[in-house]
PDB file of C-alpha atoms and ligand atoms in Angstrom:
ATOM      1  CA  MET S 275      97.634  99.034  86.270  1.00 96.00           C
ATOM      2  CA  LYS S 276      94.186 100.393  85.460  1.00 98.00           C
ATOM      3  CA  ALA S 277      93.159 101.822  88.817  1.00 98.00           C
ATOM      4  CA  VAL S 278      94.435 103.322  92.052  1.00 98.00           C
ATOM      5  CA  ILE S 279      92.754 102.610  95.392  1.00 98.00           C
ATOM      6  CA  PHE S 280      93.608 105.243  97.990  1.00 98.00           C
ATOM      7  CA  ASP S 281      93.421 104.932 101.731  1.00 98.00           C
ATOM      8  CA  LEU S 282      91.794 108.118 103.062  1.00 98.00           C
ATOM      9  CA  ASP S 283      93.110 109.111 106.518  1.00 96.00           C
ATOM     10  CA  GLY S 284      96.839 109.869 106.233  1.00 95.00           C
ATOM     11  CA  VAL S 285      96.916 109.641 102.427  1.00 98.00           C
ATOM     12  CA  ILE S 286      94.271 111.963 100.945  1.00 98.00           C
ATOM     13  CA  CYS S 287      93.875 114.042 104.106  1.00 97.00           C
ATOM     14  CA  PHE S 288      95.106 114.323 107.684  1.00 95.00           C
ATOM     15  CA  THR S 289      92.505 113.512 110.298  1.00 95.00           C
ATOM     16  CA  ASP S 290      94.973 112.075 112.874  1.00 91.00           C
ATOM     17  CA  LYS S 291      94.781 115.188 115.016  1.00 93.00           C
ATOM     18  CA  TYR S 292      90.982 114.983 115.236  1.00 96.00           C
ATOM     19  CA  HIS S 293      91.040 111.242 116.019  1.00 96.00           C
ATOM     20  CA  TYR S 294      93.646 112.023 118.687  1.00 96.00           C
ATOM     21  CA  GLN S 295      91.648 114.860 120.256  1.00 97.00           C
ATOM     22  CA  ALA S 296      88.451 112.807 120.364  1.00 98.00           C
ATOM     23  CA  TRP S 297      90.087 109.642 121.778  1.00 98.00           C
ATOM     24  CA  LYS S 298      92.069 111.751 124.254  1.00 98.00           C
ATOM     25  CA  ALA S 299      88.884 113.373 125.581  1.00 98.00           C
ATOM     26  CA  LEU S 300      87.326 109.934 126.116  1.00 98.00           C
ATOM     27  CA  ALA S 301      90.495 108.476 127.681  1.00 98.00           C
ATOM     28  CA  ASP S 302      90.827 111.473 130.029  1.00 98.00           C
ATOM     29  CA  ARG S 303      87.205 111.124 131.112  1.00 97.00           C
ATOM     30  CA  LEU S 304      87.792 107.436 131.870  1.00 97.00           C
ATOM     31  CA  GLY S 305      91.138 108.142 133.600  1.00 97.00           C
ATOM     32  CA  ILE S 306      93.102 106.079 131.051  1.00 98.00           C
ATOM     33  CA  TYR S 307      96.592 107.097 129.894  1.00 97.00           C
ATOM     34  CA  PHE S 308      96.711 107.958 126.187  1.00 98.00           C
ATOM     35  CA  ASP S 309      99.360 109.707 124.121  1.00 96.00           C
ATOM     36  CA  GLU S 310     100.338 110.367 120.493  1.00 93.00           C
ATOM     37  CA  GLN S 311     102.420 107.200 120.360  1.00 94.00           C
ATOM     38  CA  ILE S 312      99.410 105.066 121.252  1.00 95.00           C
ATOM     39  CA  ASN S 313      97.425 107.137 118.730  1.00 93.00           C
ATOM     40  CA  ASN S 314      99.903 106.043 116.023  1.00 90.00           C
ATOM     41  CA  ARG S 315      98.894 102.430 116.655  1.00 91.00           C
ATOM     42  CA  LEU S 316      95.301 103.317 115.671  1.00 93.00           C
ATOM     43  CA  ARG S 317      96.235 104.138 112.084  1.00 90.00           C
ATOM     44  CA  GLY S 318      94.190 102.030 109.667  1.00 90.00           C
ATOM     45  CA  VAL S 319      92.525 100.209 112.566  1.00 90.00           C
ATOM     46  CA  SER S 320      88.704 100.172 112.919  1.00 93.00           C
ATOM     47  CA  ARG S 321      86.895 102.248 115.544  1.00 96.00           C
ATOM     48  CA  MET S 322      86.124  99.310 117.859  1.00 96.00           C
ATOM     49  CA  ALA S 323      89.627  97.827 117.477  1.00 94.00           C
ATOM     50  CA  SER S 324      91.034 101.296 118.270  1.00 96.00           C
ATOM     51  CA  LEU S 325      88.939 101.419 121.445  1.00 98.00           C
ATOM     52  CA  ASP S 326      90.265  97.995 122.466  1.00 97.00           C
ATOM     53  CA  ILE S 327      93.836  99.297 122.076  1.00 97.00           C
ATOM     54  CA  ILE S 328      93.006 102.309 124.295  1.00 98.00           C
ATOM     55  CA  LEU S 329      91.337 100.085 126.896  1.00 98.00           C
ATOM     56  CA  GLU S 330      94.513  97.927 127.163  1.00 97.00           C
ATOM     57  CA  ARG S 331      95.639 100.564 129.697  1.00 97.00           C
ATOM     58  CA  SER S 332      92.408 100.433 131.684  1.00 96.00           C
ATOM     59  CA  GLU S 333      92.247  98.692 135.028  1.00 94.00           C
ATOM     60  CA  LYS S 334      88.506  98.158 134.601  1.00 96.00           C
ATOM     61  CA  GLU S 335      86.813  95.633 132.325  1.00 96.00           C
ATOM     62  CA  TYR S 336      83.918  97.057 130.344  1.00 97.00           C
ATOM     63  CA  SER S 337      80.865  95.330 128.881  1.00 98.00           C
ATOM     64  CA  GLN S 338      80.147  95.365 125.138  1.00 97.00           C
ATOM     65  CA  GLU S 339      77.302  97.817 125.814  1.00 98.00           C
ATOM     66  CA  GLU S 340      79.658 100.225 127.591  1.00 98.00           C
ATOM     67  CA  LYS S 341      82.221  99.886 124.803  1.00 98.00           C
ATOM     68  CA  ASP S 342      79.568 100.665 122.175  1.00 98.00           C
ATOM     69  CA  ALA S 343      78.639 103.785 124.156  1.00 98.00           C
ATOM     70  CA  PHE S 344      82.315 104.860 124.400  1.00 98.00           C
ATOM     71  CA  ALA S 345      82.803 104.420 120.650  1.00 98.00           C
ATOM     72  CA  ALA S 346      79.653 106.455 119.969  1.00 98.00           C
ATOM     73  CA  GLU S 347      80.830 109.175 122.375  1.00 98.00           C
ATOM     74  CA  LYS S 348      84.219 109.383 120.654  1.00 98.00           C
ATOM     75  CA  ASN S 349      82.620 109.445 117.221  1.00 98.00           C
ATOM     76  CA  ALA S 350      80.194 112.245 118.138  1.00 98.00           C
ATOM     77  CA  LEU S 351      83.130 114.436 119.170  1.00 98.00           C
ATOM     78  CA  TYR S 352      85.178 113.367 116.129  1.00 98.00           C
ATOM     79  CA  VAL S 353      82.326 114.256 113.753  1.00 98.00           C
ATOM     80  CA  GLU S 354      82.001 117.639 115.473  1.00 98.00           C
ATOM     81  CA  LEU S 355      85.749 118.254 114.929  1.00 98.00           C
ATOM     82  CA  LEU S 356      85.450 117.218 111.262  1.00 98.00           C
ATOM     83  CA  GLN S 357      83.124 120.187 110.695  1.00 97.00           C
ATOM     84  CA  GLN S 358      86.304 122.343 110.682  1.00 96.00           C
ATOM     85  CA  MET S 359      87.499 120.607 107.517  1.00 98.00           C
ATOM     86  CA  SER S 360      87.011 122.320 104.181  1.00 98.00           C
ATOM     87  CA  PRO S 361      88.348 122.049 100.607  1.00 98.00           C
ATOM     88  CA  ALA S 362      91.331 124.086 101.906  1.00 97.00           C
ATOM     89  CA  ASP S 363      92.420 120.913 103.754  1.00 97.00           C
ATOM     90  CA  LEU S 364      93.019 119.167 100.443  1.00 97.00           C
ATOM     91  CA  SER S 365      96.639 119.886  99.545  1.00 97.00           C
ATOM     92  CA  ASP S 366      97.581 121.172  96.093  1.00 98.00           C
ATOM     93  CA  GLU S 367      99.911 118.180  95.796  1.00 98.00           C
ATOM     94  CA  VAL S 368      97.122 115.650  96.380  1.00 98.00           C
ATOM     95  CA  LYS S 369      94.595 117.484  94.191  1.00 98.00           C
ATOM     96  CA  SER S 370      96.939 117.970  91.241  1.00 98.00           C
ATOM     97  CA  THR S 371      98.227 114.376  91.436  1.00 98.00           C
ATOM     98  CA  LEU S 372      94.659 113.020  91.500  1.00 98.00           C
ATOM     99  CA  ASP S 373      93.814 115.195  88.490  1.00 98.00           C
ATOM    100  CA  GLU S 374      96.880 113.977  86.569  1.00 97.00           C
ATOM    101  CA  LEU S 375      96.135 110.323  87.311  1.00 98.00           C
ATOM    102  CA  ARG S 376      92.568 110.815  86.163  1.00 98.00           C
ATOM    103  CA  ALA S 377      93.773 112.560  82.977  1.00 97.00           C
ATOM    104  CA  ALA S 378      96.129 109.612  82.373  1.00 97.00           C
ATOM    105  CA  GLY S 379      93.039 107.357  82.327  1.00 98.00           C
ATOM    106  CA  TYR S 380      93.203 105.603  85.708  1.00 98.00           C
ATOM    107  CA  LEU S 381      90.055 104.734  87.622  1.00 98.00           C
ATOM    108  CA  LEU S 382      90.345 106.187  91.126  1.00 98.00           C
ATOM    109  CA  ALA S 383      88.801 104.672  94.248  1.00 98.00           C
ATOM    110  CA  ILE S 384      88.852 104.925  98.028  1.00 98.00           C
ATOM    111  CA  GLY S 385      89.543 101.969 100.349  1.00 98.00           C
ATOM    112  CA  SER S 386      89.199 103.201 103.935  1.00 97.00           C
ATOM    113  CA  SER S 387      88.276 101.601 107.270  1.00 95.00           C
ATOM    114  CA  SER S 388      86.460 104.791 108.259  1.00 97.00           C
ATOM    115  CA  LYS S 389      82.686 104.920 108.565  1.00 97.00           C
ATOM    116  CA  ASN S 390      83.025 108.697 108.173  1.00 98.00           C
ATOM    117  CA  THR S 391      84.586 108.426 104.693  1.00 98.00           C
ATOM    118  CA  LYS S 392      81.715 110.027 102.790  1.00 98.00           C
ATOM    119  CA  LEU S 393      81.439 112.889 105.281  1.00 98.00           C
ATOM    120  CA  ILE S 394      85.195 113.574 105.057  1.00 98.00           C
ATOM    121  CA  LEU S 395      85.201 113.434 101.244  1.00 98.00           C
ATOM    122  CA  SER S 396      82.316 115.870 101.101  1.00 98.00           C
ATOM    123  CA  ARG S 397      84.052 118.272 103.548  1.00 98.00           C
ATOM    124  CA  LEU S 398      87.093 118.166 101.206  1.00 98.00           C
ATOM    125  CA  GLY S 399      84.962 118.882  98.135  1.00 98.00           C
ATOM    126  CA  LEU S 400      85.595 115.354  96.795  1.00 98.00           C
ATOM    127  CA  GLY S 401      82.064 114.027  97.363  1.00 98.00           C
ATOM    128  CA  ASP S 402      81.566 113.089  93.702  1.00 97.00           C
ATOM    129  CA  PHE S 403      85.180 112.671  92.644  1.00 98.00           C
ATOM    130  CA  PHE S 404      85.946 108.959  93.025  1.00 98.00           C
ATOM    131  CA  ASP S 405      84.784 106.126  90.764  1.00 98.00           C
ATOM    132  CA  ALA S 406      84.177 103.850  93.762  1.00 98.00           C
ATOM    133  CA  ILE S 407      84.135 104.173  97.533  1.00 98.00           C
ATOM    134  CA  SER S 408      84.716 101.137  99.727  1.00 98.00           C
ATOM    135  CA  ASP S 409      84.736 102.067 103.404  1.00 98.00           C
ATOM    136  CA  GLY S 410      83.964 101.077 106.981  1.00 96.00           C
ATOM    137  CA  THR S 411      80.247 100.921 106.177  1.00 96.00           C
ATOM    138  CA  ASN S 412      80.544  98.037 103.684  1.00 95.00           C
ATOM    139  CA  ILE S 413      83.014  95.719 105.411  1.00 95.00           C
ATOM    140  CA  THR S 414      82.933  93.240 108.259  1.00 94.00           C
ATOM    141  CA  HIS S 415      86.716  92.796 108.573  1.00 94.00           C
ATOM    142  CA  SER S 416      89.026  95.772 109.033  1.00 91.00           C
ATOM    143  CA  LYS S 417      92.600  96.090 107.718  1.00 94.00           C
ATOM    144  CA  PRO S 418      94.944  94.094 107.819  1.00 95.00           C
ATOM    145  CA  HIS S 419      92.148  91.957 106.315  1.00 97.00           C
ATOM    146  CA  PRO S 420      91.985  92.706 102.559  1.00 98.00           C
ATOM    147  CA  GLU S 421      88.169  92.996 102.390  1.00 98.00           C
ATOM    148  CA  VAL S 422      87.992  96.791 101.983  1.00 98.00           C
ATOM    149  CA  PHE S 423      90.367  96.729  98.973  1.00 98.00           C
ATOM    150  CA  LEU S 424      88.811  93.605  97.435  1.00 98.00           C
ATOM    151  CA  MET S 425      85.406  95.328  97.571  1.00 98.00           C
ATOM    152  CA  ALA S 426      86.861  98.464  95.944  1.00 98.00           C
ATOM    153  CA  ALA S 427      88.360  96.354  93.104  1.00 98.00           C
ATOM    154  CA  ASP S 428      85.031  94.574  92.748  1.00 98.00           C
ATOM    155  CA  MET S 429      83.181  97.912  92.486  1.00 98.00           C
ATOM    156  CA  LEU S 430      85.631  98.887  89.713  1.00 98.00           C
ATOM    157  CA  HIS S 431      85.143  95.462  88.016  1.00 98.00           C
ATOM    158  CA  LEU S 432      88.909  94.909  88.047  1.00 98.00           C
ATOM    159  CA  PRO S 433      91.125  92.150  89.464  1.00 98.00           C
ATOM    160  CA  PRO S 434      93.509  93.138  92.311  1.00 98.00           C
ATOM    161  CA  ALA S 435      96.512  92.744  89.983  1.00 98.00           C
ATOM    162  CA  GLU S 436      95.282  95.770  87.992  1.00 98.00           C
ATOM    163  CA  CYS S 437      94.824  98.070  91.015  1.00 98.00           C
ATOM    164  CA  LEU S 438      97.559  99.852  92.986  1.00 98.00           C
ATOM    165  CA  VAL S 439      96.795 100.475  96.674  1.00 98.00           C
ATOM    166  CA  VAL S 440      98.175 103.664  98.292  1.00 98.00           C
ATOM    167  CA  GLU S 441      98.622 103.479 102.071  1.00 98.00           C
ATOM    168  CA  ASP S 442     100.206 105.213 105.057  1.00 96.00           C
ATOM    169  CA  ALA S 443      99.594 102.394 107.568  1.00 95.00           C
ATOM    170  CA  LYS S 444     101.417  99.098 107.972  1.00 94.00           C
ATOM    171  CA  ALA S 445      98.041  97.356 108.487  1.00 94.00           C
ATOM    172  CA  GLY S 446      97.037  98.753 105.087  1.00 97.00           C
ATOM    173  CA  ILE S 447     100.131  97.372 103.322  1.00 98.00           C
ATOM    174  CA  GLU S 448      99.409  93.976 104.892  1.00 98.00           C
ATOM    175  CA  ALA S 449      95.804  94.189 103.684  1.00 98.00           C
ATOM    176  CA  ALA S 450      96.953  95.051 100.153  1.00 98.00           C
ATOM    177  CA  SER S 451      99.456  92.230 100.006  1.00 98.00           C
ATOM    178  CA  ALA S 452      96.969  89.705 101.472  1.00 98.00           C
ATOM    179  CA  GLY S 453      94.523  90.696  98.716  1.00 98.00           C
ATOM    180  CA  GLY S 454      97.048  90.344  95.880  1.00 98.00           C
ATOM    181  CA  PHE S 455      97.507  94.090  95.286  1.00 98.00           C
ATOM    182  CA  LYS S 456     100.732  95.960  94.678  1.00 98.00           C
ATOM    183  CA  SER S 457     101.119  98.902  97.040  1.00 98.00           C
ATOM    184  CA  ALA S 458     102.687 102.332  97.305  1.00 98.00           C
ATOM    185  CA  GLY S 459     103.561 103.205 100.896  1.00 98.00           C
ATOM    186  CA  ILE S 460     103.973 106.662 102.394  1.00 97.00           C
ATOM    187  CA  GLY S 461     105.576 107.298 105.827  1.00 94.00           C
ATOM    188  CA  GLU S 462     105.747 104.254 108.121  1.00 93.00           C
ATOM    189  CA  ALA S 463     103.992 102.138 105.464  1.00 96.00           C
ATOM    190  CA  SER S 464     106.993 102.639 103.169  1.00 97.00           C
ATOM    191  CA  GLU S 465     109.133 100.656 105.645  1.00 97.00           C
ATOM    192  CA  HIS S 466     106.957  97.534 105.503  1.00 98.00           C
ATOM    193  CA  PRO S 467     108.706  94.626 103.706  1.00 98.00           C
ATOM    194  CA  ASP S 468     105.535  93.934 101.669  1.00 98.00           C
ATOM    195  CA  CYS S 469     105.402  97.515 100.327  1.00 98.00           C
ATOM    196  CA  THR S 470     105.989  97.362  96.554  1.00 98.00           C
ATOM    197  CA  TYR S 471     106.827 101.050  95.990  1.00 98.00           C
ATOM    198  CA  PRO S 472     108.061 103.087  98.978  1.00 98.00           C
ATOM    199  CA  ILE S 473     107.399 106.760  98.166  1.00 97.00           C
ATOM    200  CA  ALA S 474     108.459 109.852 100.086  1.00 96.00           C
ATOM    201  CA  HIS S 475     105.637 112.064  98.755  1.00 96.00           C
ATOM    202  CA  PHE S 476     102.150 111.573  97.332  1.00 98.00           C
ATOM    203  CA  ALA S 477     103.185 113.269  94.067  1.00 97.00           C
ATOM    204  CA  TYR S 478     105.793 110.522  93.487  1.00 97.00           C
ATOM    205  CA  LEU S 479     102.880 108.276  92.477  1.00 97.00           C
ATOM    206  CA  LYS S 480     103.294 109.889  89.071  1.00 95.00           C
ATOM    207  CA  THR S 481     106.758 108.356  88.758  1.00 94.00           C
ATOM    208  CA  ILE S 482     105.201 104.906  89.184  1.00 94.00           C
ATOM    209  CA  LEU S 483     102.065 105.398  87.111  1.00 94.00           C
ATOM    210  CA  VAL S 484     102.403 108.127  84.484  1.00 80.00           C
TER     211      VAL S 484
HETATM  212  C1  LIG B 758      90.949 104.772 109.569  1.00 67.50           C
HETATM  213  C2  LIG B 758      91.854 105.517 110.512  1.00 67.50           C
HETATM  214  O1  LIG B 758      90.986 105.379 108.316  1.00 67.50           O
HETATM  215  O2  LIG B 758      89.610 104.779 110.046  1.00 67.50           O
HETATM  216  C3  LIG B 758      91.724 104.920 111.911  1.00 67.50           C
HETATM  217  O3  LIG B 758      93.199 105.422 110.076  1.00 67.50           O
HETATM  218  C4  LIG B 758      90.262 104.937 112.352  1.00 67.50           C
HETATM  219  O4  LIG B 758      92.516 105.656 112.808  1.00 67.50           O
HETATM  220  C5  LIG B 758      89.420 104.177 111.328  1.00 67.50           C
HETATM  221  O5  LIG B 758      90.119 104.322 113.623  1.00 67.50           O
HETATM  222  C6  LIG B 758      87.935 104.163 111.666  1.00 67.50           C
HETATM  223  O6  LIG B 758      87.433 105.481 111.559  1.00 67.50           O
HETATM  224  P1  LIG B 758      85.962 105.918 111.911  1.00 67.50           P
HETATM  225  O7  LIG B 758      85.832 107.258 111.236  1.00 67.50           O
HETATM  226  O8  LIG B 758      85.032 104.892 111.321  1.00 67.50           O
HETATM  227  O9  LIG B 758      85.853 105.967 113.386  1.00 67.50           O
HETATM  228 MG1  LIG B 759      95.564 105.695 106.716  1.00 67.50          MG
END
């Protein structure tokens, strides 16, 4: 292994609660039932695919134009909520593990479906930290398609076999395995049969890599 490609939401930081609040506000306005369990299904899934999951409970059919407006409405609120994030939201465990992996000589990259990746990294004080950032702005297929990780490996000039993907979502483990990457899975991702290294904590990455 020469590099580690990290998912962002649920691995480096915890934005679930903000996604939930913003989707919940939209769902409430539209009179659609939405709860934390449905929110769990949105992990690793693109913004538009997330909206489609929420609209499964809607009695009304919406046009593409209306859906685009709903996604923009949710994102505006989400971005507003992200303004609360600061370097204090980066845990000591994540920061010290990233520093140790860097000191051990690994290239470090992000592979996230989020179009807000750069904003989130800058809120966390990690704006200039990673060697490559592949995110929702440079892909046409979201996880479980491997594109986001393949682009990250490409940016690092490395083949997938030399990059470990770190994920919290099952869709992310599927994306890694479809792209020929080994993976470390945290939380529900650790239960996926394709997960190479199930880990209970982010810091356990050191037991695999250092
Ligand atoms: C992923 C999250 O990282 O990004 C998903 O796990 C989210 O829940 C997706 O839907 C897209 O995020 P954004 O910021 O582009 O709306
Ligand atoms: Mg995630």
